[in-house]
Amino acid sequence: MCIRDRYQRRVRGGMKVGWNGVDNGWIRFHHVRIPRENLLNRFANVAPNGEYTSQFSSKGQLFAATLSQLMVGRLLYFIGPSAAIHACLKAGLYFAFQRTQFGDSKHNARETQLIQYPTHFVELMKGLAFVYVFESAGNEMCQRLFDAFKDEQKREEFHALMSGLKAYICEYTPRFASKIRVMCGGYGYSAYARIGEMRRDLDIFQTAEGDGTVLHQQLARYLIINYQKELSSYSGKFQLVQEKMNDFLYKSNPLNVRSTAVSYICSRAFFLKCFHFQVRYLKHSITMKLRALRFAKLPPMTAWSNCCFFRPSVFYTLPQLLFHSSILSSVLSISSFPSINN
């Protein structure tokens, strides 16, 4: 679609921080009537007599179906930053292996590669672990997309999970691109490295197809609603009591609580137990707080807003915990740092 003025000249949007190849703007109509055959009536319709009809029985189902159209867009906005951060990391690794600086002149006349410095090496390896996880998550979500179009329950799960993933990667990638730019020095500031260009274009991903603050809460709401459904059933209550008993028995064992062995603390099992415990604690505490506020006759929106103030980190921590364990397992697989003298 092309918008033109009264003289048939193409109207373009103004200059932006990035994405100037894509036109963005706004348009206002005065006394314009849209024909009925041109209505966006995929899910609802208006008859000639003004009667409104919809294929969904409730407003919630209609709203969910409308939002489901954002699934593909948010998936693309997840894959795009993943590819951009991959390119930034590639430039950072290239510079780290090529650039040499300082060194021990007494034992080695050559200067040391940047990759040999642990501070530089660790930052790059953390980024490499994130790239692996983001690309694996993107491939997994592409597979789930086909099932989401066939099943309503899977579509709701996909939409919530995709919201959290999109918000998380779009908040992380601009920060990492800026860090890579600094780690590459003047090379990172050069247009040849393309880091500045990608960092500029990554900024819009934080608000396109949904702001991260809202998307984090969307996934947190989905997790909390499912937890409330579990508590309302007898099997869910029995499972809650069982989890409390298991936590008590686990904490009562001094071998588990007092174990300070490096092999245990750095193991993937230890971190998974920590994450699972934090997820259960956050979901349970927020659910109990919501019940207390609703019992005090507060409206649902007010109760939810008060919970955001009561424990705001829950709406950012819950989505992040979904894939932090995979990131840690990738980082912990590095057995040792490279020797500076090698």
Short mmCIF file of C-alpha atoms in Angstrom, two decimals:
data_model
loop_
_atom_site.label_atom_id
_atom_site.label_comp_id
_atom_site.label_asym_id
_atom_site.label_seq_id
_atom_site.Cartn_x
_atom_site.Cartn_y
_atom_site.Cartn_z
CA MET A 1 0.00 0.00 0.00
CA CYS A 2 1.30 3.44 -0.91
CA ILE A 3 -0.06 6.70 0.53
CA ARG A 4 0.02 9.76 -1.74
CA ASP A 5 -0.91 13.39 -1.27
CA ARG A 6 -3.43 15.41 -3.28
CA TYR A 7 -0.82 15.88 -6.00
CA GLN A 8 -0.22 12.10 -6.29
CA ARG A 9 3.22 12.40 -4.72
CA ARG A 10 4.30 9.58 -2.43
CA VAL A 11 4.22 10.54 1.25
CA ARG A 12 7.10 9.28 3.36
CA GLY A 13 7.60 9.25 7.11
CA GLY A 14 10.26 11.31 8.86
CA MET A 15 13.78 10.19 9.67
CA LYS A 16 14.16 7.81 12.63
CA VAL A 17 16.95 6.45 14.81
CA GLY A 18 17.02 3.28 12.70
CA TRP A 19 15.01 1.28 10.20
CA ASN A 20 14.76 4.20 7.82
CA GLY A 21 14.09 1.74 5.00
CA VAL A 22 10.67 1.11 6.56
CA ASP A 23 8.09 3.91 6.41
CA ASN A 24 6.36 4.68 9.70
CA GLY A 25 3.89 7.43 10.43
CA TRP A 26 0.28 8.18 11.20
CA ILE A 27 -2.72 9.17 9.13
CA ARG A 28 -5.99 10.84 10.06
CA PHE A 29 -9.26 10.64 8.13
CA HIS A 30 -12.07 13.22 8.21
CA HIS A 31 -15.60 12.23 7.19
CA VAL A 32 -14.46 9.06 5.41
CA ARG A 33 -16.85 6.12 5.23
CA ILE A 34 -15.35 2.61 4.92
CA PRO A 35 -17.46 0.21 2.79
CA ARG A 36 -18.68 -2.91 4.55
CA GLU A 37 -16.81 -5.20 2.14
CA ASN A 38 -13.55 -3.54 3.23
CA LEU A 39 -14.00 -4.05 6.96
CA LEU A 40 -11.38 -6.03 8.87
CA ASN A 41 -14.00 -8.64 9.71
CA ARG A 42 -12.12 -11.90 9.96
CA PHE A 43 -13.39 -12.64 13.48
CA ALA A 44 -16.48 -10.39 13.70
CA ASN A 45 -18.93 -8.71 11.35
CA VAL A 46 -21.56 -5.99 11.23
CA ALA A 47 -24.78 -6.66 9.32
CA PRO A 48 -26.44 -4.01 7.13
CA ASN A 49 -28.97 -3.41 9.91
CA GLY A 50 -26.13 -2.69 12.38
CA GLU A 51 -26.24 -6.06 14.17
CA TYR A 52 -22.83 -7.19 15.49
CA THR A 53 -21.96 -10.88 15.26
CA SER A 54 -18.84 -12.87 16.15
CA GLN A 55 -17.76 -16.49 15.82
CA PHE A 56 -16.57 -16.39 19.45
CA SER A 57 -18.89 -16.63 22.42
CA SER A 58 -16.94 -14.33 24.75
CA LYS A 59 -14.93 -11.13 24.49
CA GLY A 60 -11.93 -12.92 25.98
CA GLN A 61 -11.85 -15.48 23.17
CA LEU A 62 -12.17 -12.73 20.57
CA PHE A 63 -9.37 -10.75 22.19
CA ALA A 64 -7.14 -13.86 22.34
CA ALA A 65 -7.82 -14.65 18.68
CA THR A 66 -6.97 -11.08 17.71
CA LEU A 67 -3.72 -11.18 19.67
CA SER A 68 -2.82 -14.54 18.17
CA GLN A 69 -2.20 -12.75 14.89
CA LEU A 70 0.87 -11.20 16.55
CA MET A 71 2.49 -14.61 17.07
CA VAL A 72 4.35 -14.70 13.76
CA GLY A 73 5.47 -11.09 14.11
CA ARG A 74 6.85 -11.62 17.59
CA LEU A 75 8.59 -14.78 16.43
CA LEU A 76 10.29 -12.82 13.66
CA TYR A 77 11.21 -10.13 16.18
CA PHE A 78 12.83 -12.86 18.23
CA ILE A 79 14.80 -14.39 15.34
CA GLY A 80 15.94 -11.00 14.02
CA PRO A 81 17.78 -9.85 17.18
CA SER A 82 19.21 -13.35 17.56
CA ALA A 83 20.81 -13.11 14.11
CA ALA A 84 22.03 -9.56 14.81
CA ILE A 85 23.69 -10.51 18.09
CA HIS A 86 25.28 -13.47 16.32
CA ALA A 87 26.90 -11.07 13.85
CA CYS A 88 28.04 -8.75 16.67
CA LEU A 89 29.58 -11.67 18.54
CA LYS A 90 31.37 -12.79 15.38
CA ALA A 91 32.94 -9.34 15.04
CA GLY A 92 33.90 -9.37 18.72
CA LEU A 93 35.56 -12.79 18.48
CA TYR A 94 37.40 -11.78 15.31
CA PHE A 95 38.80 -8.70 17.03
CA ALA A 96 39.69 -10.61 20.22
CA PHE A 97 41.83 -13.11 18.28
CA GLN A 98 43.45 -10.48 16.05
CA ARG A 99 44.15 -7.68 18.53
CA THR A 100 47.18 -7.98 20.81
CA GLN A 101 47.95 -5.72 23.73
CA PHE A 102 50.54 -5.68 26.52
CA GLY A 103 52.28 -8.83 27.70
CA ASP A 104 55.14 -10.14 29.83
CA SER A 105 58.24 -8.84 28.09
CA LYS A 106 60.56 -10.94 30.25
CA HIS A 107 59.17 -14.31 29.17
CA ASN A 108 57.46 -13.55 25.86
CA ALA A 109 58.38 -10.85 23.38
CA ARG A 110 54.98 -11.02 21.68
CA GLU A 111 52.01 -9.09 23.03
CA THR A 112 49.06 -11.04 24.40
CA GLN A 113 45.88 -11.62 22.43
CA LEU A 114 42.76 -10.07 23.98
CA ILE A 115 41.08 -13.48 24.03
CA GLN A 116 43.78 -14.65 26.45
CA TYR A 117 42.66 -12.21 29.12
CA PRO A 118 40.07 -13.87 31.41
CA THR A 119 37.98 -10.68 31.72
CA HIS A 120 37.64 -10.47 27.95
CA PHE A 121 37.21 -14.21 27.50
CA VAL A 122 34.41 -14.56 30.06
CA GLU A 123 32.30 -11.78 28.55
CA LEU A 124 32.57 -13.31 25.08
CA MET A 125 31.74 -16.79 26.36
CA LYS A 126 28.64 -15.49 28.14
CA GLY A 127 27.53 -13.92 24.88
CA LEU A 128 28.27 -17.15 23.03
CA ALA A 129 26.13 -19.09 25.51
CA PHE A 130 23.27 -16.63 24.99
CA VAL A 131 23.54 -17.00 21.22
CA TYR A 132 23.29 -20.78 21.48
CA VAL A 133 20.26 -20.56 23.74
CA PHE A 134 18.49 -17.90 21.65
CA GLU A 135 18.96 -19.81 18.41
CA SER A 136 17.85 -23.08 20.01
CA ALA A 137 14.80 -21.34 21.48
CA GLY A 138 14.00 -19.82 18.09
CA ASN A 139 14.14 -23.23 16.39
CA GLU A 140 11.93 -24.71 19.11
CA MET A 141 9.35 -21.93 18.80
CA CYS A 142 9.26 -22.34 15.02
CA GLN A 143 8.31 -25.98 15.55
CA ARG A 144 5.66 -25.06 18.10
CA LEU A 145 4.13 -22.46 15.80
CA PHE A 146 2.50 -25.08 13.58
CA ASP A 147 0.88 -26.78 16.59
CA ALA A 148 -0.29 -23.41 17.93
CA PHE A 149 -2.41 -22.78 14.83
CA LYS A 150 -4.21 -26.11 15.29
CA ASP A 151 -4.90 -26.17 19.03
CA GLU A 152 -6.34 -23.28 21.05
CA GLN A 153 -4.65 -24.29 24.30
CA LYS A 154 -1.26 -24.57 22.62
CA ARG A 155 -1.87 -21.25 20.90
CA GLU A 156 -2.42 -19.57 24.27
CA GLU A 157 0.74 -21.17 25.65
CA PHE A 158 2.74 -20.22 22.56
CA HIS A 159 1.54 -16.62 22.69
CA ALA A 160 2.49 -16.23 26.36
CA LEU A 161 5.87 -17.89 25.98
CA MET A 162 6.65 -15.95 22.82
CA SER A 163 5.80 -12.70 24.60
CA GLY A 164 8.33 -13.41 27.36
CA LEU A 165 11.02 -14.57 24.94
CA LYS A 166 10.60 -11.57 22.70
CA ALA A 167 10.78 -9.15 25.63
CA TYR A 168 13.83 -10.84 27.11
CA ILE A 169 15.96 -11.04 23.97
CA CYS A 170 15.04 -7.52 22.86
CA GLU A 171 16.16 -6.14 26.22
CA TYR A 172 19.39 -8.15 26.27
CA THR A 173 20.67 -7.71 22.71
CA PRO A 174 21.08 -3.88 22.69
CA ARG A 175 23.07 -4.06 25.93
CA PHE A 176 25.29 -6.84 24.61
CA ALA A 177 25.82 -5.03 21.29
CA SER A 178 26.94 -1.94 23.21
CA LYS A 179 29.32 -4.06 25.29
CA ILE A 180 30.79 -5.67 22.17
CA ARG A 181 31.23 -2.20 20.63
CA VAL A 182 33.28 -1.10 23.63
CA MET A 183 35.29 -4.34 23.74
CA CYS A 184 36.28 -3.83 20.10
CA GLY A 185 37.59 -0.32 20.64
CA GLY A 186 37.99 1.75 17.50
CA TYR A 187 37.19 -1.25 15.30
CA GLY A 188 33.77 -1.50 16.94
CA TYR A 189 33.12 2.18 16.25
CA SER A 190 33.98 1.73 12.59
CA ALA A 191 31.12 1.24 10.15
CA TYR A 192 33.08 -1.68 8.74
CA ALA A 193 32.25 -3.78 11.81
CA ARG A 194 28.51 -2.99 11.43
CA ILE A 195 28.07 -3.12 15.22
CA GLY A 196 26.85 0.47 15.44
CA GLU A 197 24.33 -0.06 12.66
CA MET A 198 22.95 -3.21 14.28
CA ARG A 199 22.90 -1.62 17.71
CA ARG A 200 20.84 1.25 16.30
CA ASP A 201 18.39 -1.09 14.58
CA LEU A 202 18.11 -3.31 17.65
CA ASP A 203 16.72 -0.43 19.68
CA ILE A 204 13.34 -0.44 17.93
CA PHE A 205 12.84 -4.14 18.73
CA GLN A 206 12.26 -3.19 22.38
CA THR A 207 8.95 -1.53 21.53
CA ALA A 208 7.91 -3.02 18.17
CA GLU A 209 5.16 -5.67 18.53
CA GLY A 210 4.82 -4.88 22.23
CA ASP A 211 6.72 -3.15 25.03
CA GLY A 212 8.85 -5.43 27.19
CA THR A 213 7.23 -4.31 30.45
CA VAL A 214 3.81 -5.41 29.21
CA LEU A 215 5.07 -8.62 27.59
CA HIS A 216 6.85 -9.73 30.78
CA GLN A 217 3.61 -9.28 32.70
CA GLN A 218 1.70 -11.18 30.03
CA LEU A 219 3.84 -14.28 30.50
CA ALA A 220 3.82 -13.88 34.29
CA ARG A 221 0.03 -13.63 34.25
CA TYR A 222 -0.22 -16.83 32.21
CA LEU A 223 2.03 -18.69 34.67
CA ILE A 224 0.15 -17.40 37.72
CA ILE A 225 -3.29 -18.21 36.24
CA ASN A 226 -2.18 -21.78 35.54
CA TYR A 227 -0.83 -22.01 39.09
CA GLN A 228 -4.16 -20.81 40.47
CA LYS A 229 -5.94 -23.50 38.46
CA GLU A 230 -3.61 -26.12 39.89
CA LEU A 231 -4.32 -24.97 43.45
CA SER A 232 -8.07 -25.08 42.87
CA SER A 233 -7.95 -28.82 42.10
CA TYR A 234 -7.44 -31.62 44.63
CA SER A 235 -4.44 -32.97 42.74
CA GLY A 236 -2.88 -29.51 42.74
CA LYS A 237 -3.34 -29.12 46.49
CA PHE A 238 -1.86 -32.57 47.08
CA GLN A 239 1.10 -31.69 44.85
CA LEU A 240 1.64 -28.45 46.79
CA VAL A 241 1.74 -30.33 50.09
CA GLN A 242 4.12 -32.86 48.55
CA GLU A 243 6.44 -30.12 47.33
CA LYS A 244 6.43 -28.48 50.76
CA MET A 245 7.31 -31.82 52.36
CA ASN A 246 10.09 -32.46 49.85
CA ASP A 247 11.53 -28.99 50.49
CA PHE A 248 11.44 -29.62 54.24
CA LEU A 249 13.17 -32.98 53.92
CA TYR A 250 15.74 -31.53 51.52
CA LYS A 251 16.53 -28.62 53.85
CA SER A 252 16.73 -30.97 56.85
CA ASN A 253 19.52 -32.95 55.24
CA PRO A 254 22.82 -31.26 56.22
CA LEU A 255 24.56 -32.82 53.23
CA ASN A 256 22.36 -30.74 50.95
CA VAL A 257 22.19 -27.49 52.91
CA ARG A 258 25.79 -27.36 54.13
CA SER A 259 27.49 -28.80 51.07
CA THR A 260 30.09 -26.32 49.82
CA ALA A 261 31.88 -28.58 47.36
CA VAL A 262 32.75 -26.72 44.16
CA SER A 263 31.62 -29.66 42.04
CA TYR A 264 28.16 -29.49 43.65
CA ILE A 265 27.74 -25.70 43.64
CA CYS A 266 28.85 -25.45 40.00
CA SER A 267 26.73 -28.38 38.86
CA ARG A 268 23.72 -27.90 36.63
CA ALA A 269 21.53 -29.84 39.09
CA PHE A 270 22.24 -27.31 41.85
CA PHE A 271 21.28 -24.34 39.70
CA LEU A 272 18.15 -26.07 38.44
CA LYS A 273 17.04 -26.72 42.02
CA CYS A 274 17.64 -23.07 42.87
CA PHE A 275 15.67 -21.86 39.86
CA HIS A 276 12.79 -24.28 40.41
CA PHE A 277 12.57 -23.25 44.05
CA GLN A 278 12.53 -19.57 43.12
CA VAL A 279 9.84 -20.11 40.48
CA ARG A 280 7.59 -21.97 42.95
CA TYR A 281 8.18 -19.34 45.63
CA LEU A 282 7.40 -16.42 43.34
CA LYS A 283 4.26 -17.98 41.89
CA HIS A 284 2.97 -18.96 45.33
CA SER A 285 3.70 -15.60 46.99
CA ILE A 286 2.06 -13.59 44.20
CA THR A 287 -0.96 -15.92 44.13
CA MET A 288 -1.49 -15.53 47.86
CA LYS A 289 -1.10 -11.75 47.58
CA LEU A 290 -3.66 -11.62 44.76
CA ARG A 291 -6.13 -13.68 46.80
CA ALA A 292 -5.73 -11.38 49.79
CA LEU A 293 -6.35 -8.28 47.67
CA ARG A 294 -9.36 -9.80 45.94
CA PHE A 295 -10.74 -10.85 49.33
CA ALA A 296 -10.44 -7.17 50.31
CA LYS A 297 -12.84 -6.37 47.42
CA LEU A 298 -10.24 -4.68 45.23
CA PRO A 299 -10.92 -4.65 41.46
CA PRO A 300 -8.84 -7.16 39.45
CA MET A 301 -6.74 -4.46 37.72
CA THR A 302 -6.03 -2.67 41.00
CA ALA A 303 -5.05 -5.93 42.69
CA TRP A 304 -2.70 -6.79 39.84
CA SER A 305 -1.11 -3.33 39.90
CA ASN A 306 -0.59 -3.58 43.66
CA CYS A 307 1.16 -6.93 43.15
CA CYS A 308 3.47 -5.29 40.63
CA PHE A 309 4.38 -2.82 43.36
CA PHE A 310 4.52 -5.55 46.02
CA ARG A 311 7.07 -7.67 44.12
CA PRO A 312 7.90 -6.09 40.76
CA SER A 313 10.80 -8.45 40.09
CA VAL A 314 8.42 -11.39 39.68
CA PHE A 315 7.25 -10.16 36.28
CA TYR A 316 10.85 -10.10 35.03
CA THR A 317 12.24 -13.06 36.98
CA LEU A 318 9.65 -15.65 35.93
CA PRO A 319 10.24 -15.28 32.17
CA GLN A 320 14.02 -15.20 32.62
CA LEU A 321 14.03 -18.40 34.65
CA LEU A 322 12.61 -20.31 31.69
CA PHE A 323 15.97 -20.40 29.95
CA HIS A 324 18.62 -19.32 32.45
CA SER A 325 19.32 -22.97 33.28
CA SER A 326 20.25 -23.65 29.66
CA ILE A 327 22.51 -20.60 29.59
CA LEU A 328 24.27 -21.68 32.77
CA SER A 329 24.79 -25.19 31.50
CA SER A 330 26.46 -23.75 28.40
CA VAL A 331 28.71 -21.48 30.47
CA LEU A 332 29.56 -24.17 33.03
CA SER A 333 30.60 -26.55 30.27
CA ILE A 334 33.76 -24.45 29.91
CA SER A 335 36.20 -26.47 32.02
CA SER A 336 38.99 -23.91 32.32
CA PHE A 337 40.13 -20.51 31.15
CA PRO A 338 42.93 -20.22 28.59
CA SER A 339 46.36 -19.64 30.03
CA ILE A 340 47.81 -16.18 29.51
CA ASN A 341 51.27 -17.62 28.92
CA ASN A 342 50.19 -20.12 26.22
#
